[in-house]
Amino acid sequence: MGNESNNLEGSRCKRCKKEAKTGLQCVVCNNISHKSCLTSLKNIVYLDEQTINCCSDTNESTVSDCEKIENTEKIENTESNDSVRDKLIISYLERIIRDKETIIDNQKIVINSLTDQIDLLKNAMNITSTAASVAPTKPIYNGESTPSTANKSEKPEYSGVVSKQTVISNKNVAHAVHNANAQLICDSIINLNQTDKVAKSEQAFQHRPRQALRNRNSLLVGSQQNIQECRLRAAATGIINKQHYYHATNFALDATEEELQTHLAKYAPSVQVEKLNCQNPQKSSFKITVAKAECHSIMRNDIWPYGVILYRFFPKKEISDQRD
């Protein structure tokens, strides 16, 4: 009894390898295993509610079964990946085959069209050959039975028709079609040039004055210049009234408008001078107005004092503060 109790106390579970005090006992090895662990073992013979036979050589644990399942799953996954890759490769190859078939169909269409052109050329050649065969065998030359020496020296003109012995290839057909298209394009260009020349020759060029070109919608432009018959006068044109504005700066403080205007009037009689408010208190600035016809007279370095600077004058835009 003491030995059996020692065996029971030192027995370990067949499944979890832990010490088992209660459970089912094997009749062969007297080992106790947990009842819950025995459910995962195979080839267990249940003798009764307390005893079992677990010492069979065919017992295998669930761990090995799980490993087998995992291995089979890995094999299945690799097989599925290989099958997916094979399907992608097959679809890619099928697409390439379809593209090649499309190219082949297009080439067949081109070949058929060229074949039709060859047939047309052959028919034309047959027609010309039959027409030539209908000609008389013994022509009459000016009442003589034999041709003269003058006619013998003449060479027959080239008709441009291919003889029967010549082999017509696709290259010859393409060359003939290209020449025909080029001839059509040249003829159309020549016709266009001729029509343009005719249209231009029919158009009478009419000289229009510059003022009339500006006023395209005007009906007429007056030409009366006798003041005794008509005292009315037209306003001055924009060219005469056009003026240029300049900004002269870097003058001394004692410079005045009268002095500058008297000096510039020697070169431009219509000049007008206006003194400006200069931001720099140590120099003076002036606005100079002169007609366009006289602006070149004052654009000379030798008439201006040394150190004076001349700019084009750009007046600031006035912004009215009046609001409705």
CSV table of C-alpha atoms in Angstrom, one decimal:
chain,number,residue,atom,x,y,z
A,1,MET,CA,0.0,0.0,0.0
A,2,GLY,CA,2.8,2.4,0.8
A,3,ASN,CA,4.5,1.7,-2.6
A,4,GLU,CA,1.2,2.3,-4.4
A,5,SER,CA,0.7,5.6,-2.6
A,6,ASN,CA,4.2,6.7,-3.5
A,7,ASN,CA,3.6,5.8,-7.2
A,8,LEU,CA,0.3,7.8,-7.1
A,9,GLU,CA,2.0,10.8,-5.6
A,10,GLY,CA,4.9,10.8,-8.1
A,11,SER,CA,2.7,10.0,-11.2
A,12,ARG,CA,2.5,12.7,-13.9
A,13,CYS,CA,-0.2,13.2,-16.5
A,14,LYS,CA,0.4,11.6,-19.9
A,15,ARG,CA,-0.7,14.8,-21.7
A,16,CYS,CA,0.4,17.9,-19.7
A,17,LYS,CA,3.3,16.2,-17.8
A,18,LYS,CA,2.1,17.7,-14.6
A,19,GLU,CA,1.7,15.9,-11.2
A,20,ALA,CA,-1.7,14.3,-11.1
A,21,LYS,CA,-3.3,13.2,-7.8
A,22,THR,CA,-6.7,12.5,-9.1
A,23,GLY,CA,-7.9,11.1,-12.4
A,24,LEU,CA,-7.9,7.9,-14.3
A,25,GLN,CA,-5.2,5.3,-13.6
A,26,CYS,CA,-3.5,3.1,-16.3
A,27,VAL,CA,-3.7,-0.6,-15.5
A,28,VAL,CA,-0.3,-1.2,-17.1
A,29,CYS,CA,2.0,1.6,-15.8
A,30,ASN,CA,-0.2,2.7,-12.9
A,31,ASN,CA,0.2,6.3,-14.0
A,32,ILE,CA,-2.6,8.8,-13.3
A,33,SER,CA,-3.7,11.3,-16.0
A,34,HIS,CA,-6.2,14.1,-15.8
A,35,LYS,CA,-9.5,13.2,-17.2
A,36,SER,CA,-9.7,16.4,-19.2
A,37,CYS,CA,-6.3,15.8,-20.8
A,38,LEU,CA,-7.2,12.3,-21.9
A,39,THR,CA,-9.7,13.7,-24.3
A,40,SER,CA,-6.9,15.0,-26.5
A,41,LEU,CA,-5.0,11.6,-26.6
A,42,LYS,CA,-5.7,8.9,-29.1
A,43,ASN,CA,-6.0,5.1,-28.7
A,44,ILE,CA,-7.0,5.3,-25.0
A,45,VAL,CA,-8.9,2.3,-23.9
A,46,TYR,CA,-11.4,3.1,-21.1
A,47,LEU,CA,-11.8,0.0,-18.9
A,48,ASP,CA,-14.2,1.5,-16.4
A,49,GLU,CA,-14.8,4.8,-14.6
A,50,GLN,CA,-11.4,4.7,-12.8
A,51,THR,CA,-9.0,2.7,-15.0
A,52,ILE,CA,-7.7,3.0,-18.5
A,53,ASN,CA,-5.0,1.5,-20.8
A,54,CYS,CA,-2.8,4.3,-22.1
A,55,CYS,CA,0.4,2.3,-22.9
A,56,SER,CA,-0.4,1.4,-26.5
A,57,ASP,CA,2.3,2.0,-29.1
A,58,THR,CA,-0.1,3.8,-31.4
A,59,ASN,CA,-0.8,6.7,-29.1
A,60,GLU,CA,-0.1,10.1,-30.5
A,61,SER,CA,-0.6,13.5,-28.9
A,62,THR,CA,-2.6,16.3,-30.3
A,63,VAL,CA,0.5,18.4,-30.5
A,64,SER,CA,1.8,16.2,-33.3
A,65,ASP,CA,-1.6,16.4,-35.0
A,66,CYS,CA,-1.5,20.2,-34.8
A,67,GLU,CA,1.9,20.2,-36.3
A,68,LYS,CA,0.7,18.0,-39.1
A,69,ILE,CA,-2.3,20.3,-39.7
A,70,GLU,CA,0.0,23.4,-39.8
A,71,ASN,CA,2.3,21.6,-42.3
A,72,THR,CA,-0.6,20.7,-44.5
A,73,GLU,CA,-1.9,24.3,-44.3
A,74,LYS,CA,1.5,25.6,-45.3
A,75,ILE,CA,1.6,23.2,-48.2
A,76,GLU,CA,-1.9,24.3,-49.3
A,77,ASN,CA,-1.0,28.0,-49.0
A,78,THR,CA,2.1,27.5,-51.2
A,79,GLU,CA,0.1,25.6,-53.7
A,80,SER,CA,-2.6,28.3,-53.8
A,81,ASN,CA,0.1,31.0,-54.3
A,82,ASP,CA,1.6,29.0,-57.1
A,83,SER,CA,-1.8,28.6,-58.7
A,84,VAL,CA,-2.5,32.4,-58.5
A,85,ARG,CA,0.9,33.2,-60.0
A,86,ASP,CA,0.2,30.6,-62.8
A,87,LYS,CA,-3.2,32.2,-63.5
A,88,LEU,CA,-1.6,35.7,-63.8
A,89,ILE,CA,1.1,34.4,-66.1
A,90,ILE,CA,-1.6,32.6,-68.2
A,91,SER,CA,-3.7,35.8,-68.4
A,92,TYR,CA,-0.7,37.9,-69.5
A,93,LEU,CA,0.2,35.4,-72.2
A,94,GLU,CA,-3.4,35.3,-73.4
A,95,ARG,CA,-3.4,39.1,-73.7
A,96,ILE,CA,-0.2,39.0,-75.7
A,97,ILE,CA,-1.7,36.4,-78.0
A,98,ARG,CA,-4.8,38.6,-78.5
A,99,ASP,CA,-2.6,41.6,-79.4
A,100,LYS,CA,-0.6,39.5,-81.9
A,101,GLU,CA,-3.8,38.2,-83.5
A,102,THR,CA,-5.0,41.8,-83.9
A,103,ILE,CA,-1.8,42.8,-85.6
A,104,ILE,CA,-2.1,39.8,-87.9
A,105,ASP,CA,-5.7,40.7,-88.8
A,106,ASN,CA,-4.6,44.2,-89.7
A,107,GLN,CA,-1.8,42.9,-91.8
A,108,LYS,CA,-4.3,40.6,-93.6
A,109,ILE,CA,-6.5,43.7,-94.4
A,110,VAL,CA,-3.5,45.5,-95.9
A,111,ILE,CA,-2.5,42.5,-97.9
A,112,ASN,CA,-6.1,42.1,-99.3
A,113,SER,CA,-6.2,45.8,-100.3
A,114,LEU,CA,-2.8,45.5,-102.1
A,115,THR,CA,-4.1,42.3,-103.8
A,116,ASP,CA,-7.2,44.2,-105.0
A,117,GLN,CA,-4.9,47.0,-106.4
A,118,ILE,CA,-2.8,44.4,-108.2
A,119,ASP,CA,-5.9,42.9,-109.8
A,120,LEU,CA,-7.0,46.3,-111.0
A,121,LEU,CA,-3.6,46.9,-112.6
A,122,LYS,CA,-3.7,43.5,-114.3
A,123,ASN,CA,-7.2,44.2,-115.7
A,124,ALA,CA,-6.0,47.6,-117.0
A,125,MET,CA,-3.0,45.9,-118.6
A,126,ASN,CA,-5.2,43.3,-120.3
A,127,ILE,CA,-7.5,46.0,-121.6
A,128,THR,CA,-4.6,47.9,-123.2
A,129,SER,CA,-3.1,44.8,-124.6
A,130,THR,CA,-6.4,43.8,-126.3
A,131,ALA,CA,-6.7,47.3,-127.7
A,132,ALA,CA,-3.3,47.1,-129.1
A,133,SER,CA,-4.0,43.8,-130.7
A,134,VAL,CA,-7.1,45.2,-132.6
A,135,ALA,CA,-4.8,47.6,-134.6
A,136,PRO,CA,-4.4,46.8,-138.3
A,137,THR,CA,-1.5,44.6,-139.2
A,138,LYS,CA,-0.5,46.4,-142.5
A,139,PRO,CA,-0.8,50.2,-142.0
A,140,ILE,CA,-0.7,52.5,-145.0
A,141,TYR,CA,1.9,55.2,-145.0
A,142,ASN,CA,1.0,58.0,-147.4
A,143,GLY,CA,-0.2,55.6,-150.0
A,144,GLU,CA,2.9,53.4,-149.8
A,145,SER,CA,3.0,49.7,-148.8
A,146,THR,CA,6.2,50.2,-146.8
A,147,PRO,CA,7.1,52.8,-144.2
A,148,SER,CA,9.5,55.6,-145.2
A,149,THR,CA,13.0,56.0,-143.7
A,150,ALA,CA,11.8,59.1,-141.8
A,151,ASN,CA,9.2,57.0,-139.9
A,152,LYS,CA,11.9,54.4,-139.1
A,153,SER,CA,14.0,56.9,-137.3
A,154,GLU,CA,11.2,57.9,-135.0
A,155,LYS,CA,11.0,55.9,-131.7
A,156,PRO,CA,7.6,54.9,-130.2
A,157,GLU,CA,6.6,56.9,-127.2
A,158,TYR,CA,6.5,55.1,-123.9
A,159,SER,CA,2.8,54.5,-123.0
A,160,GLY,CA,3.5,53.9,-119.3
A,161,VAL,CA,1.7,50.5,-119.3
A,162,VAL,CA,3.5,47.5,-117.8
A,163,SER,CA,4.0,44.6,-120.1
A,164,LYS,CA,2.7,41.1,-119.4
A,165,GLN,CA,6.2,39.7,-118.8
A,166,THR,CA,6.9,42.2,-116.0
A,167,VAL,CA,6.3,40.8,-112.5
A,168,ILE,CA,4.2,43.2,-110.4
A,169,SER,CA,5.2,43.2,-106.7
A,170,ASN,CA,3.8,45.0,-103.7
A,171,LYS,CA,6.7,47.5,-103.8
A,172,ASN,CA,5.8,48.5,-107.4
A,173,VAL,CA,2.1,48.9,-106.4
A,174,ALA,CA,3.0,51.1,-103.4
A,175,HIS,CA,5.3,53.2,-105.6
A,176,ALA,CA,2.6,53.7,-108.2
A,177,VAL,CA,0.0,54.7,-105.6
A,178,HIS,CA,2.5,57.1,-104.0
A,179,ASN,CA,3.2,58.8,-107.4
A,180,ALA,CA,-0.5,59.1,-108.2
A,181,ASN,CA,-1.2,60.8,-104.8
A,182,ALA,CA,1.7,63.1,-105.2
A,183,GLN,CA,0.5,64.1,-108.7
A,184,LEU,CA,-3.0,64.8,-107.4
A,185,ILE,CA,-1.6,67.0,-104.6
A,186,CYS,CA,0.6,69.0,-107.1
A,187,ASP,CA,-2.4,69.5,-109.5
A,188,SER,CA,-4.5,70.8,-106.6
A,189,ILE,CA,-1.7,73.2,-105.5
A,190,ILE,CA,-1.3,74.5,-109.1
A,191,ASN,CA,-5.0,75.1,-109.4
A,192,LEU,CA,-5.1,77.0,-106.1
A,193,ASN,CA,-2.2,79.2,-107.2
A,194,GLN,CA,-3.9,80.0,-110.5
A,195,THR,CA,-7.2,80.9,-108.9
A,196,ASP,CA,-5.4,83.1,-106.4
A,197,LYS,CA,-3.6,84.9,-109.2
A,198,VAL,CA,-6.9,85.5,-111.1
A,199,ALA,CA,-8.6,86.7,-107.9
A,200,LYS,CA,-5.8,89.1,-107.1
A,201,SER,CA,-5.7,90.5,-110.7
A,202,GLU,CA,-9.4,91.1,-110.7
A,203,GLN,CA,-9.2,93.1,-107.4
A,204,ALA,CA,-8.4,96.8,-108.1
A,205,PHE,CA,-6.1,98.2,-105.4
A,206,GLN,CA,-7.6,101.4,-104.0
A,207,HIS,CA,-5.3,103.7,-102.0
A,208,ARG,CA,-7.0,104.9,-98.9
A,209,PRO,CA,-5.6,107.8,-96.9
A,210,ARG,CA,-4.4,107.3,-93.3
A,211,GLN,CA,-7.3,109.4,-91.9
A,212,ALA,CA,-9.8,107.4,-93.8
A,213,LEU,CA,-8.3,104.2,-92.5
A,214,ARG,CA,-8.6,105.4,-89.0
A,215,ASN,CA,-12.3,106.4,-89.4
A,216,ARG,CA,-13.5,103.3,-91.2
A,217,ASN,CA,-17.2,104.0,-90.3
A,218,SER,CA,-17.1,107.7,-91.6
A,219,LEU,CA,-18.9,108.5,-94.8
A,220,LEU,CA,-16.7,111.4,-96.0
A,221,VAL,CA,-14.0,113.8,-95.0
A,222,GLY,CA,-14.4,117.5,-95.8
A,223,SER,CA,-11.9,119.3,-98.1
A,224,GLN,CA,-13.2,122.9,-98.2
A,225,GLN,CA,-10.3,125.3,-97.3
A,226,ASN,CA,-11.7,128.6,-98.5
A,227,ILE,CA,-12.4,130.7,-95.4
A,228,GLN,CA,-14.6,133.2,-97.4
A,229,GLU,CA,-17.1,130.6,-98.4
A,230,CYS,CA,-17.1,128.7,-95.1
A,231,ARG,CA,-16.0,130.4,-91.9
A,232,LEU,CA,-16.2,127.1,-89.9
A,233,ARG,CA,-13.0,125.3,-89.1
A,234,ALA,CA,-12.2,121.8,-88.0
A,235,ALA,CA,-10.6,121.0,-84.7
A,236,ALA,CA,-6.8,120.5,-84.7
A,237,THR,CA,-5.8,116.9,-85.3
A,238,GLY,CA,-4.3,114.9,-82.5
A,239,ILE,CA,-0.9,114.8,-84.2
A,240,ILE,CA,-0.6,118.6,-84.0
A,241,ASN,CA,-1.9,118.9,-80.5
A,242,LYS,CA,0.1,116.0,-79.1
A,243,GLN,CA,2.5,117.2,-76.4
A,244,HIS,CA,5.3,115.6,-74.5
A,245,TYR,CA,5.9,116.2,-70.8
A,246,TYR,CA,9.3,116.1,-69.1
A,247,HIS,CA,10.5,116.3,-65.5
A,248,ALA,CA,13.7,118.4,-65.0
A,249,THR,CA,15.2,118.1,-61.6
A,250,ASN,CA,18.4,118.8,-59.7
A,251,PHE,CA,18.2,122.6,-60.2
A,252,ALA,CA,19.5,125.1,-57.6
A,253,LEU,CA,17.1,126.6,-55.2
A,254,ASP,CA,17.3,130.1,-56.8
A,255,ALA,CA,16.1,128.8,-60.2
A,256,THR,CA,12.8,130.2,-61.3
A,257,GLU,CA,10.2,129.4,-63.9
A,258,GLU,CA,10.7,132.6,-65.9
A,259,GLU,CA,14.5,132.0,-66.2
A,260,LEU,CA,14.0,128.4,-67.4
A,261,GLN,CA,11.2,129.2,-69.8
A,262,THR,CA,13.2,132.1,-71.3
A,263,HIS,CA,16.2,129.8,-71.8
A,264,LEU,CA,14.2,127.0,-73.4
A,265,ALA,CA,12.1,129.3,-75.6
A,266,LYS,CA,15.2,129.9,-77.7
A,267,TYR,CA,15.0,126.2,-78.9
A,268,ALA,CA,11.2,125.5,-78.5
A,269,PRO,CA,8.9,128.5,-78.7
A,270,SER,CA,5.9,126.6,-77.5
A,271,VAL,CA,7.5,125.4,-74.3
A,272,GLN,CA,5.7,125.8,-71.0
A,273,VAL,CA,7.4,125.5,-67.6
A,274,GLU,CA,5.8,124.8,-64.2
A,275,LYS,CA,7.6,124.6,-60.9
A,276,LEU,CA,6.9,121.5,-58.8
A,277,ASN,CA,7.0,120.8,-55.1
A,278,CYS,CA,10.2,118.9,-54.6
A,279,GLN,CA,10.6,116.5,-51.7
A,280,ASN,CA,14.3,117.4,-51.4
A,281,PRO,CA,14.5,120.9,-49.9
A,282,GLN,CA,18.0,121.4,-51.4
A,283,LYS,CA,17.0,121.4,-55.0
A,284,SER,CA,14.2,122.5,-57.4
A,285,SER,CA,12.2,120.6,-60.0
A,286,PHE,CA,10.1,121.7,-63.0
A,287,LYS,CA,7.5,120.2,-65.3
A,288,ILE,CA,8.2,121.0,-69.0
A,289,THR,CA,5.5,120.8,-71.6
A,290,VAL,CA,6.5,121.0,-75.3
A,291,ALA,CA,4.9,120.1,-78.6
A,292,LYS,CA,5.9,116.8,-80.2
A,293,ALA,CA,7.4,118.6,-83.2
A,294,GLU,CA,9.7,120.6,-81.0
A,295,CYS,CA,10.7,117.9,-78.4
A,296,HIS,CA,13.8,117.0,-80.3
A,297,SER,CA,15.1,120.6,-79.9
A,298,ILE,CA,15.3,120.4,-76.1
A,299,MET,CA,16.7,116.8,-76.1
A,300,ARG,CA,20.2,118.0,-76.3
A,301,ASN,CA,22.9,117.8,-73.6
A,302,ASP,CA,24.6,121.1,-74.5
A,303,ILE,CA,21.5,123.3,-73.7
A,304,TRP,CA,21.1,122.0,-70.1
A,305,PRO,CA,23.2,123.1,-67.1
A,306,TYR,CA,25.8,120.6,-65.8
A,307,GLY,CA,24.3,118.1,-63.4
A,308,VAL,CA,20.6,118.7,-64.4
A,309,ILE,CA,18.6,115.5,-64.9
A,310,LEU,CA,15.7,115.2,-67.4
A,311,TYR,CA,13.0,112.5,-67.1
A,312,ARG,CA,9.8,111.6,-68.9
A,313,PHE,CA,7.0,113.0,-66.8
A,314,PHE,CA,4.2,110.6,-65.8
A,315,PRO,CA,1.5,112.4,-63.9
A,316,LYS,CA,-0.2,110.5,-61.0
A,317,LYS,CA,-3.7,109.3,-61.5
A,318,GLU,CA,-6.2,111.4,-59.6
A,319,ILE,CA,-8.6,109.5,-57.3
A,320,SER,CA,-11.7,111.4,-56.6
A,321,ASP,CA,-13.1,111.0,-53.1
A,322,GLN,CA,-16.6,112.0,-54.2
A,323,ARG,CA,-19.1,109.3,-53.5
A,324,ASP,CA,-22.8,109.3,-54.6
